[in-house]
Tab-separated table of C-alpha atoms in Angstrom:
chain	number	residue	atom	x	y	z
A	23	UNK	CA	-11.296	-19.078	20.297
A	24	UNK	CA	-9.718	-16.919	23.190
A	25	UNK	CA	-6.271	-15.949	23.299
A	26	UNK	CA	-4.128	-13.735	25.637
A	27	UNK	CA	-1.077	-12.428	24.222
A	28	UNK	CA	1.401	-11.844	27.359
A	29	UNK	CA	4.864	-10.990	28.092
A	30	UNK	CA	5.417	-8.677	25.087
A	31	UNK	CA	6.044	-4.943	24.729
A	32	UNK	CA	2.897	-3.384	23.445
A	33	UNK	CA	3.053	-0.506	20.493
A	34	UNK	CA	-0.627	0.207	20.066
A	35	UNK	CA	-0.374	2.233	16.767
A	36	UNK	CA	-1.519	5.382	17.901
A	37	UNK	CA	0.350	8.908	16.808
A	38	UNK	CA	1.538	9.047	20.623
A	39	UNK	CA	2.452	5.412	21.007
A	40	UNK	CA	5.072	4.307	23.725
A	41	UNK	CA	6.421	0.988	24.479
A	42	UNK	CA	4.045	-0.672	27.066
A	43	UNK	CA	5.269	-3.487	29.244
A	44	UNK	CA	3.196	-5.778	31.436
A	45	UNK	CA	0.176	-5.451	29.413
A	46	UNK	CA	-2.088	-8.393	27.947
A	47	UNK	CA	-3.974	-8.317	24.886
A	48	UNK	CA	-7.076	-10.489	24.879
A	49	UNK	CA	-8.635	-11.614	21.865
A	50	UNK	CA	-12.013	-13.390	21.186
A	51	UNK	CA	-13.336	-14.762	17.811
A	52	UNK	CA	-10.867	-12.479	15.969
A	53	UNK	CA	-11.564	-9.195	17.885
A	54	UNK	CA	-9.632	-7.578	20.662
A	55	UNK	CA	-11.710	-7.517	23.671
A	56	UNK	CA	-9.627	-6.325	26.407
A	57	UNK	CA	-6.064	-4.858	27.244
A	58	UNK	CA	-5.327	-5.683	30.880
A	59	UNK	CA	-2.526	-5.734	33.272
A	60	UNK	CA	-0.549	-8.759	33.611
A	61	UNK	CA	-1.147	-8.975	37.097
A	62	UNK	CA	-5.111	-9.205	36.500
A	63	UNK	CA	-4.584	-13.093	35.690
A	64	UNK	CA	-8.475	-13.759	36.704
A	65	UNK	CA	-9.578	-11.724	33.543
A	66	UNK	CA	-7.544	-14.364	31.197
A	67	UNK	CA	-7.278	-17.372	33.465
A	68	UNK	CA	-9.497	-19.461	30.623
A	69	UNK	CA	-7.625	-17.960	27.571
A	70	UNK	CA	-4.876	-19.731	25.534
A	71	UNK	CA	-1.611	-18.122	26.512
A	72	UNK	CA	0.387	-16.587	23.728
A	73	UNK	CA	3.854	-16.076	25.409
A	74	UNK	CA	5.612	-13.408	23.299
A	75	UNK	CA	8.783	-13.574	25.243
A	76	UNK	CA	9.681	-10.077	25.334
A	77	UNK	CA	9.026	-9.382	21.642
A	78	UNK	CA	7.125	-6.433	20.447
A	79	UNK	CA	3.484	-6.506	19.522
A	80	UNK	CA	1.989	-3.814	17.293
A	81	UNK	CA	-0.783	-3.853	14.581
A	82	UNK	CA	-0.392	-5.184	11.150
A	83	UNK	CA	1.012	-2.985	8.361
A	84	UNK	CA	-1.474	-1.380	5.904
A	85	UNK	CA	-0.234	-0.762	2.497
A	86	UNK	CA	-2.479	1.906	0.375
A	87	UNK	CA	-0.886	1.252	-3.089
A	88	UNK	CA	-0.644	-2.340	-4.394
A	89	UNK	CA	-0.609	-3.774	-7.773
A	90	UNK	CA	-1.186	-7.532	-6.827
A	91	UNK	CA	-0.447	-9.037	-10.388
A	92	UNK	CA	3.458	-9.156	-10.197
A	93	UNK	CA	6.434	-10.029	-8.164
A	94	UNK	CA	8.535	-6.988	-8.381
A	95	UNK	CA	11.486	-8.975	-9.668
A	96	UNK	CA	13.520	-6.792	-12.088
A	97	UNK	CA	13.808	-7.597	-15.655
A	98	UNK	CA	16.510	-6.616	-18.115
A	99	UNK	CA	13.940	-5.664	-20.633
A	100	UNK	CA	10.552	-4.056	-20.002
A	101	UNK	CA	7.605	-6.415	-20.816
A	102	UNK	CA	4.518	-5.254	-22.727
A	103	UNK	CA	1.751	-5.037	-19.913
A	104	UNK	CA	-0.982	-4.972	-22.635
A	105	UNK	CA	0.143	-8.167	-24.572
A	106	UNK	CA	0.819	-9.727	-20.845
A	107	UNK	CA	-2.519	-9.299	-19.676
A	108	UNK	CA	-4.256	-10.299	-22.876
A	109	UNK	CA	-2.363	-13.515	-22.537
A	110	UNK	CA	-3.546	-13.978	-18.929
A	111	UNK	CA	-7.154	-13.673	-19.514
A	112	UNK	CA	-7.074	-15.209	-23.007
A	113	UNK	CA	-8.741	-18.397	-21.913
A	114	UNK	CA	-10.458	-19.927	-18.826
A	115	UNK	CA	-7.336	-21.959	-18.057
A	116	UNK	CA	-5.194	-18.932	-18.310
A	117	UNK	CA	-7.372	-16.960	-16.230
A	118	UNK	CA	-7.436	-19.599	-13.522
A	119	UNK	CA	-3.635	-19.657	-13.582
A	120	UNK	CA	-3.511	-16.001	-13.196
A	121	UNK	CA	-6.223	-15.796	-10.415
A	122	UNK	CA	-4.158	-18.159	-8.409
A	123	UNK	CA	-0.733	-16.139	-9.318
A	124	UNK	CA	-2.443	-12.935	-7.849
A	125	UNK	CA	-3.928	-14.930	-5.092
A	126	UNK	CA	-0.522	-16.298	-3.993
A	127	UNK	CA	1.006	-12.643	-3.864
A	128	UNK	CA	-1.855	-11.660	-1.507
A	129	UNK	CA	-0.979	-14.234	0.728
A	130	UNK	CA	2.793	-12.875	0.476
A	131	UNK	CA	1.616	-9.720	1.561
A	132	UNK	CA	-0.145	-11.165	4.776
A	133	UNK	CA	2.686	-13.344	5.508
A	134	UNK	CA	5.329	-10.611	5.569
A	135	UNK	CA	3.224	-8.428	8.072
A	136	UNK	CA	0.920	-6.606	5.914
A	137	UNK	CA	-2.578	-7.343	7.174
A	138	UNK	CA	-4.535	-4.662	4.974
A	139	UNK	CA	-3.818	-3.591	1.489
A	140	UNK	CA	-5.571	-1.206	-1.029
A	141	UNK	CA	-5.151	-2.274	-4.491
A	142	UNK	CA	-5.156	0.280	-7.224
A	143	UNK	CA	-5.529	-1.166	-10.529
A	144	UNK	CA	-5.466	-4.984	-11.265
A	145	UNK	CA	-6.309	-7.587	-13.876
A	146	UNK	CA	-9.878	-7.737	-14.718
A	147	UNK	CA	-11.980	-8.596	-11.535
A	148	UNK	CA	-9.163	-10.624	-9.939
A	149	UNK	CA	-8.589	-8.362	-6.957
A	150	UNK	CA	-12.420	-8.285	-5.861
A	151	UNK	CA	-12.956	-11.989	-6.449
A	152	UNK	CA	-9.728	-12.590	-4.086
A	153	UNK	CA	-10.888	-10.195	-1.719
A	154	UNK	CA	-14.428	-11.970	-1.408
A	155	UNK	CA	-12.591	-15.310	-1.296
A	156	UNK	CA	-10.437	-14.283	1.417
A	157	UNK	CA	-13.474	-12.848	3.365
A	158	UNK	CA	-15.309	-16.103	2.998
A	159	UNK	CA	-12.376	-18.128	4.570
A	160	UNK	CA	-11.823	-19.766	1.283
A	161	UNK	CA	-8.210	-18.365	1.021
A	162	UNK	CA	-5.381	-17.069	2.977
A	163	UNK	CA	-4.564	-13.064	2.628
A	164	UNK	CA	-4.900	-9.666	4.004
A	165	UNK	CA	-7.784	-7.615	4.249
A	166	UNK	CA	-8.358	-6.365	0.692
A	167	UNK	CA	-9.774	-2.663	-0.429
A	168	UNK	CA	-10.009	-3.283	-4.268
A	169	UNK	CA	-10.332	-0.804	-7.116
A	170	UNK	CA	-10.507	-3.422	-9.701
A	171	UNK	CA	-9.658	-2.077	-13.225
A	172	UNK	CA	-8.593	1.565	-13.590
A	173	UNK	CA	-9.707	4.055	-15.945
A	174	UNK	CA	-7.134	5.579	-18.364
A	175	UNK	CA	-7.209	7.193	-21.790
A	176	UNK	CA	-5.705	6.324	-25.128
A	177	UNK	CA	-1.996	6.141	-24.871
A	178	UNK	CA	-2.401	6.953	-21.021
A	179	UNK	CA	-0.795	5.194	-17.973
A	180	UNK	CA	-1.618	1.253	-18.152
A	181	UNK	CA	-4.208	1.775	-20.942
A	182	UNK	CA	-5.482	-1.540	-22.055
A	183	UNK	CA	-4.000	-3.483	-19.359
A	184	UNK	CA	-4.733	-2.568	-15.845
A	185	UNK	CA	-7.060	0.221	-16.942
A	186	UNK	CA	-10.198	0.833	-19.599
A	187	UNK	CA	-9.574	3.208	-22.280
A	188	UNK	CA	-11.996	5.998	-22.211
A	189	UNK	CA	-12.514	8.228	-25.378
A	190	UNK	CA	-14.874	10.888	-23.831
A	191	UNK	CA	-16.199	12.268	-20.780
A	192	UNK	CA	-19.181	10.232	-20.897
A	193	UNK	CA	-17.190	6.984	-21.468
A	194	UNK	CA	-15.122	7.676	-18.304
A	195	UNK	CA	-18.342	8.069	-16.417
A	196	UNK	CA	-19.734	4.945	-17.891
A	197	UNK	CA	-16.635	2.875	-16.928
A	198	UNK	CA	-17.407	3.768	-13.210
A	199	UNK	CA	-20.580	1.777	-13.641
A	200	UNK	CA	-18.876	-1.069	-15.258
A	201	UNK	CA	-16.400	-1.226	-12.505
A	202	UNK	CA	-19.110	-0.864	-9.903
A	203	UNK	CA	-20.501	-4.170	-11.063
A	204	UNK	CA	-17.688	-5.969	-9.493
A	205	UNK	CA	-18.136	-4.083	-6.139
A	206	UNK	CA	-14.908	-2.425	-5.687
A	207	UNK	CA	-14.043	-0.321	-2.506
A	208	UNK	CA	-12.698	2.547	-4.631
A	209	UNK	CA	-12.223	3.875	-7.919
A	210	UNK	CA	-8.708	4.547	-9.603
A	211	UNK	CA	-7.978	6.888	-12.404
A	212	UNK	CA	-4.545	7.267	-14.565
A	213	UNK	CA	-4.626	10.944	-14.860
A	214	UNK	CA	-0.723	11.472	-16.060
A	215	UNK	CA	1.651	9.400	-17.628
A	216	UNK	CA	4.461	7.903	-15.567
A	217	UNK	CA	8.176	7.439	-15.697
A	218	UNK	CA	8.255	4.863	-18.321
A	219	UNK	CA	6.016	6.610	-20.772
A	220	UNK	CA	7.470	10.149	-20.267
A	221	UNK	CA	7.964	11.703	-23.622
A	222	UNK	CA	10.714	14.364	-22.667
A	223	UNK	CA	13.433	14.411	-20.050
A	224	UNK	CA	12.564	16.316	-16.973
A	225	UNK	CA	8.821	16.167	-17.806
A	226	UNK	CA	7.355	12.984	-16.490
A	227	UNK	CA	3.661	12.814	-15.588
A	228	UNK	CA	2.325	14.510	-18.652
A	229	UNK	CA	-1.339	15.144	-18.397
A	230	UNK	CA	-3.423	12.551	-20.352
A	231	UNK	CA	-6.636	12.585	-19.041
A	232	UNK	CA	-8.519	15.835	-19.766
A	233	UNK	CA	-10.233	17.766	-16.842
A	234	UNK	CA	-13.776	17.045	-18.190
A	235	UNK	CA	-13.085	13.179	-18.033
A	236	UNK	CA	-11.726	13.540	-14.566
A	237	UNK	CA	-14.641	15.488	-13.321
A	238	UNK	CA	-17.382	12.873	-14.894
A	239	UNK	CA	-15.670	10.027	-13.428
A	240	UNK	CA	-15.438	11.348	-10.030
A	241	UNK	CA	-18.735	12.866	-9.983
A	242	UNK	CA	-20.264	9.349	-10.800
A	243	UNK	CA	-17.974	7.464	-8.203
A	244	UNK	CA	-19.082	10.036	-5.569
A	245	UNK	CA	-22.822	9.423	-6.325
A	246	UNK	CA	-22.032	5.739	-6.004
A	247	UNK	CA	-20.055	6.342	-2.609
A	248	UNK	CA	-16.834	5.564	-3.687
A	249	UNK	CA	-13.587	7.479	-2.837
A	250	UNK	CA	-11.226	8.273	-5.957
A	251	UNK	CA	-7.523	7.662	-6.203
A	252	UNK	CA	-5.463	8.910	-8.941
A	253	UNK	CA	-2.034	8.239	-10.459
A	254	UNK	CA	-0.349	11.841	-10.779
A	255	UNK	CA	3.146	12.675	-11.411
A	256	UNK	CA	3.384	16.273	-12.326
A	257	UNK	CA	2.312	19.663	-10.761
A	258	UNK	CA	-0.546	20.124	-13.628
A	259	UNK	CA	-1.772	16.664	-13.190
A	260	UNK	CA	-2.285	17.254	-9.195
A	261	UNK	CA	-4.068	20.371	-9.879
A	262	UNK	CA	-6.351	18.899	-12.538
A	263	UNK	CA	-6.930	16.141	-10.011
A	264	UNK	CA	-7.753	18.116	-6.967
A	265	UNK	CA	-9.670	20.646	-8.922
A	266	UNK	CA	-12.187	17.913	-10.501
A	267	UNK	CA	-12.723	15.794	-7.053
A	268	UNK	CA	-10.089	13.266	-6.711
A	269	UNK	CA	-9.953	12.165	-3.055
A	270	UNK	CA	-6.187	10.895	-2.883
A	271	UNK	CA	-3.236	11.790	-5.179
A	272	UNK	CA	-1.264	8.589	-5.698
A	273	UNK	CA	2.518	9.535	-5.863
A	274	UNK	CA	2.773	13.240	-6.037
A	275	UNK	CA	4.804	16.119	-7.515
A	276	UNK	CA	6.325	19.162	-6.528
A	277	UNK	CA	3.915	21.652	-5.080
A	278	UNK	CA	3.137	25.066	-5.253
A	279	UNK	CA	0.942	27.423	-3.216
A	280	UNK	CA	-2.231	26.477	-5.522
A	281	UNK	CA	-1.884	22.731	-5.041
A	282	UNK	CA	-1.240	23.230	-1.236
A	283	UNK	CA	-4.449	25.349	-0.907
A	284	UNK	CA	-6.493	22.795	-2.938
A	285	UNK	CA	-5.544	19.912	-0.729
A	286	UNK	CA	-6.837	21.863	2.304
A	287	UNK	CA	-9.685	22.960	0.490
A	288	UNK	CA	-10.849	19.484	-1.167
A	289	UNK	CA	-9.989	17.673	2.050
A	290	UNK	CA	-7.720	15.177	0.029
A	291	UNK	CA	-4.726	13.185	0.845
A	292	UNK	CA	-1.577	12.237	-0.563
A	293	UNK	CA	-0.367	8.532	-0.972
A	294	UNK	CA	3.554	8.724	-0.826
A	295	UNK	CA	5.114	6.013	-2.650
A	296	UNK	CA	9.108	6.130	-2.562
A	297	UNK	CA	9.855	2.606	-3.083
A	298	UNK	CA	9.148	2.664	-6.873
A	299	UNK	CA	10.688	5.881	-7.724
A	300	UNK	CA	13.959	5.253	-5.927
A	301	UNK	CA	15.423	2.694	-8.171
A	302	UNK	CA	14.764	4.486	-11.376
A	303	UNK	CA	15.863	7.839	-9.836
A	304	UNK	CA	19.067	6.625	-7.600
A	305	UNK	CA	19.926	3.324	-9.038
A	306	UNK	CA	23.016	3.225	-11.535
A	307	UNK	CA	21.502	2.385	-15.012
A	308	UNK	CA	23.164	-0.941	-15.252
A	309	UNK	CA	21.520	-2.244	-11.972
A	310	UNK	CA	18.035	-0.646	-12.571
A	311	UNK	CA	18.065	-1.519	-16.303
A	312	UNK	CA	16.667	1.919	-17.042
A	313	UNK	CA	17.664	4.406	-19.741
A	314	UNK	CA	19.394	7.591	-18.726
A	315	UNK	CA	16.072	9.542	-19.731
A	316	UNK	CA	14.085	7.040	-17.345
A	317	UNK	CA	16.610	7.416	-14.654
A	318	UNK	CA	16.472	11.347	-15.114
A	319	UNK	CA	12.728	11.481	-14.993
A	320	UNK	CA	12.666	8.981	-12.078
A	321	UNK	CA	14.654	11.512	-10.075
A	322	UNK	CA	12.213	14.080	-10.938
A	323	UNK	CA	9.439	12.045	-9.627
A	324	UNK	CA	11.208	10.829	-6.374
A	325	UNK	CA	12.207	14.398	-5.483
A	326	UNK	CA	8.750	15.560	-6.396
A	327	UNK	CA	7.077	12.822	-4.051
A	328	UNK	CA	9.287	13.792	-1.377
A	329	UNK	CA	8.862	17.584	-1.540
A	330	UNK	CA	5.006	17.028	-1.515
A	331	UNK	CA	4.976	15.004	1.284
A	332	UNK	CA	7.058	17.411	3.319
A	333	UNK	CA	4.831	20.334	2.393
A	334	UNK	CA	1.734	18.535	3.107
A	335	UNK	CA	3.332	17.543	6.593
A	336	UNK	CA	3.934	20.893	7.072
A	337	UNK	CA	0.501	22.081	6.152
A	338	UNK	CA	-1.305	19.294	8.184
A	339	UNK	CA	-2.565	17.479	5.139
A	340	UNK	CA	-2.595	13.568	5.657
A	341	UNK	CA	0.221	11.698	3.964
A	342	UNK	CA	-0.348	7.973	3.628
A	343	UNK	CA	2.139	5.455	2.519
A	344	UNK	CA	2.147	2.690	-0.344
A	345	UNK	CA	4.831	0.647	-2.178
A	346	UNK	CA	3.263	0.780	-5.615
A	347	UNK	CA	3.993	-3.246	-5.690
A	348	UNK	CA	4.917	-4.579	-8.469
A	349	UNK	CA	7.232	-2.056	-10.027
A	350	UNK	CA	10.639	-3.432	-10.511
A	351	UNK	CA	12.559	-3.859	-7.194
A	352	UNK	CA	9.265	-3.326	-5.219
A	353	UNK	CA	8.096	-6.632	-3.980
A	354	UNK	CA	4.949	-7.921	-2.411
A	355	UNK	CA	6.890	-8.417	0.945
A	356	UNK	CA	8.694	-5.233	1.596
A	357	UNK	CA	6.110	-2.534	3.063
A	358	UNK	CA	8.806	-1.949	5.892
A	359	UNK	CA	10.896	-0.395	3.147
A	360	UNK	CA	8.322	2.294	2.666
A	361	UNK	CA	8.167	3.428	6.252
A	362	UNK	CA	12.009	3.666	6.490
A	363	UNK	CA	12.350	5.689	3.442
A	364	UNK	CA	9.653	7.854	4.926
A	365	UNK	CA	11.872	8.601	7.758
A	366	UNK	CA	15.167	8.748	5.788
A	367	UNK	CA	14.003	11.026	3.143
A	368	UNK	CA	10.989	12.932	4.677
A	369	UNK	CA	12.459	13.516	8.101
A	370	UNK	CA	9.807	11.881	10.300
A	371	UNK	CA	10.470	9.779	13.158
A	372	UNK	CA	10.346	6.128	13.340
A	373	UNK	CA	7.180	6.273	15.612
A	374	UNK	CA	5.411	8.576	13.234
A	375	UNK	CA	6.285	6.325	10.239
A	376	UNK	CA	4.865	3.397	12.077
A	377	UNK	CA	1.876	5.147	13.084
A	378	UNK	CA	1.401	6.219	9.338
A	379	UNK	CA	1.893	2.623	8.302
A	380	UNK	CA	-0.680	1.321	10.557
A	381	UNK	CA	-3.594	3.600	12.014
A	382	UNK	CA	-3.153	6.709	9.782
A	383	UNK	CA	-3.109	4.337	6.592
A	384	UNK	CA	-6.028	2.515	7.809
A	385	UNK	CA	-8.062	5.750	8.623
A	386	UNK	CA	-7.333	7.274	5.211
A	387	UNK	CA	-8.574	3.974	3.747
A	388	UNK	CA	-11.625	4.090	5.446
A	389	UNK	CA	-11.093	1.135	7.924
A	390	UNK	CA	-9.595	2.898	11.025
A	391	UNK	CA	-12.663	1.933	13.044
A	392	UNK	CA	-12.081	-1.697	12.013
A	393	UNK	CA	-7.953	-2.075	12.174
A	394	UNK	CA	-4.854	-0.172	12.245
A	395	UNK	CA	-4.267	-0.223	15.842
A	396	UNK	CA	-4.500	-2.329	19.244
A	397	UNK	CA	-7.612	-1.108	20.837
A	398	UNK	CA	-10.779	-2.967	22.218
A	399	UNK	CA	-13.204	-3.552	19.518
A	400	UNK	CA	-11.008	-3.481	16.557
A	401	UNK	CA	-9.889	-6.538	14.665
A	402	UNK	CA	-7.188	-8.597	15.958
A	403	UNK	CA	-4.542	-7.716	13.165
A	404	UNK	CA	-1.367	-7.743	14.613
A	405	UNK	CA	2.521	-8.631	14.093
A	406	UNK	CA	5.223	-9.607	16.382
A	407	UNK	CA	8.831	-8.432	15.930
A	408	UNK	CA	11.977	-9.389	18.089
A	409	UNK	CA	13.391	-5.716	17.939
A	410	UNK	CA	11.754	-2.433	18.778
A	411	UNK	CA	10.776	-0.688	15.319
A	412	UNK	CA	10.993	2.690	17.085
A	413	UNK	CA	14.464	2.186	17.122
A	414	UNK	CA	14.989	0.625	13.928
A	415	UNK	CA	12.117	0.034	11.320
A	416	UNK	CA	14.273	-2.800	9.734
A	417	UNK	CA	13.050	-5.087	12.312
A	418	UNK	CA	9.577	-5.077	10.339
A	419	UNK	CA	11.447	-7.188	7.664
A	420	UNK	CA	11.301	-10.348	9.976
A	421	UNK	CA	8.044	-10.931	11.812
A	422	UNK	CA	7.858	-13.666	14.360
A	423	UNK	CA	4.299	-13.747	14.305
A	424	UNK	CA	1.372	-12.558	11.973
A	425	UNK	CA	-2.460	-12.328	13.311
A	426	UNK	CA	-5.283	-11.529	11.139
A	427	UNK	CA	-8.886	-11.449	12.393
A	428	UNK	CA	-7.370	-13.599	15.365
A	429	UNK	CA	-5.710	-16.446	12.984
A	430	UNK	CA	-2.218	-16.838	14.223
A	431	UNK	CA	0.602	-17.419	11.677
A	432	UNK	CA	3.803	-18.441	13.648
A	433	UNK	CA	7.015	-17.666	11.948
A	434	UNK	CA	5.648	-17.172	8.486
A	435	UNK	CA	7.825	-17.390	5.693
A	436	UNK	CA	8.075	-15.759	2.305
A	437	UNK	CA	10.039	-16.336	-0.878
A	438	UNK	CA	12.497	-13.363	-1.281
A	439	UNK	CA	14.381	-11.817	-4.456
A	440	UNK	CA	18.148	-11.789	-3.673
A	441	UNK	CA	18.874	-8.963	-6.238
A	442	UNK	CA	16.250	-7.001	-4.714
A	443	UNK	CA	17.468	-7.507	-1.139
A	444	UNK	CA	21.054	-6.517	-2.171
A	445	UNK	CA	20.216	-3.623	-4.106
A	446	UNK	CA	17.684	-1.874	-1.969
A	447	UNK	CA	19.533	-2.647	1.268
A	448	UNK	CA	21.929	-0.216	0.121
A	449	UNK	CA	19.456	2.596	0.402
A	450	UNK	CA	17.475	1.589	3.523
A	451	UNK	CA	18.695	2.172	6.825
A	452	UNK	CA	19.631	-1.323	7.852
A	453	UNK	CA	21.515	-2.127	11.167
């Protein structure tokens, strides 16, 4: 298979990217083999011509924080995650149904323009199995970097649903070995509580996992060659995570001088997740279905993520982006919103947001040599939009073309949730 993408405006995904006209991207057997001048027609005379008709060609988006087991459709009453997971894993038939559901959500990610995802807590071994099925060509979906089940503690975040429950440092270490049997790409820890399980208004992210548990799990993960990502939503939790070996802080909290120094000392990075905190913190309660206490705590988390991202940017610490799908109002198709919120609330340019959501995210995930930019030798993971995302990131919500490993999905369609579209659009910069 040889394809030449012509008459498009190229945005290559690099930090210094500028629109490039009259460039032709050549793809052979799923890899980018050349980027040539349009006039150099002899180099692509035997290629299938893909005429982009003046549209914008860029790398596929990379989402660093996904939970595949949910749509993001808001519910008036919170569900019991432990009960739900027990039900979906209760029999062979139910597991098959659950597996198919998760696979479909993965397909939605791809067809919306996200060609690589990093899952950070899933049901049983669903994520790694679906990753392997996609790699084997048995399913349609994005490149998946999967953590499988996470590790939590009694009363901890997602304990007993998307996370094993460790009762000691030794058990936390042992669960790394249990997870490793499913051949994950990283390990996920649930170190603090979250907005929904906060005990006191103004104090979300209570430290749940003792430091010695964190160290034991991180030490074992690193021995096995895995990075460790951690759910953290308080300054104390961030400090404990970084002091004991965590590689990425998922979400974040208001930083101080000690935390800023730790990020640099440890070589860690932050994955900002503005999409899930915004509905809790900024929506009216009758819309979000949150209590007043949850709204107050949601605002603390939202502001903390922003403050940490700004401080990390100022200090040269890498900040990646993820949506935390499938929290309420956070769908499997809306990665573009995270890029837009990054620009709106953290003050970065559209170009820097697009670079973050492509090449930087891929690099932080450990696959920057494989995907994330349009460069010779990389996988042909690309998307096409009619408008210029450097001027308006909301053009990313409607992709004309998705290309994954050279396979083209023309005018892909995903089923959208009207309530989410209406409410989230009030906060995104939509032209």
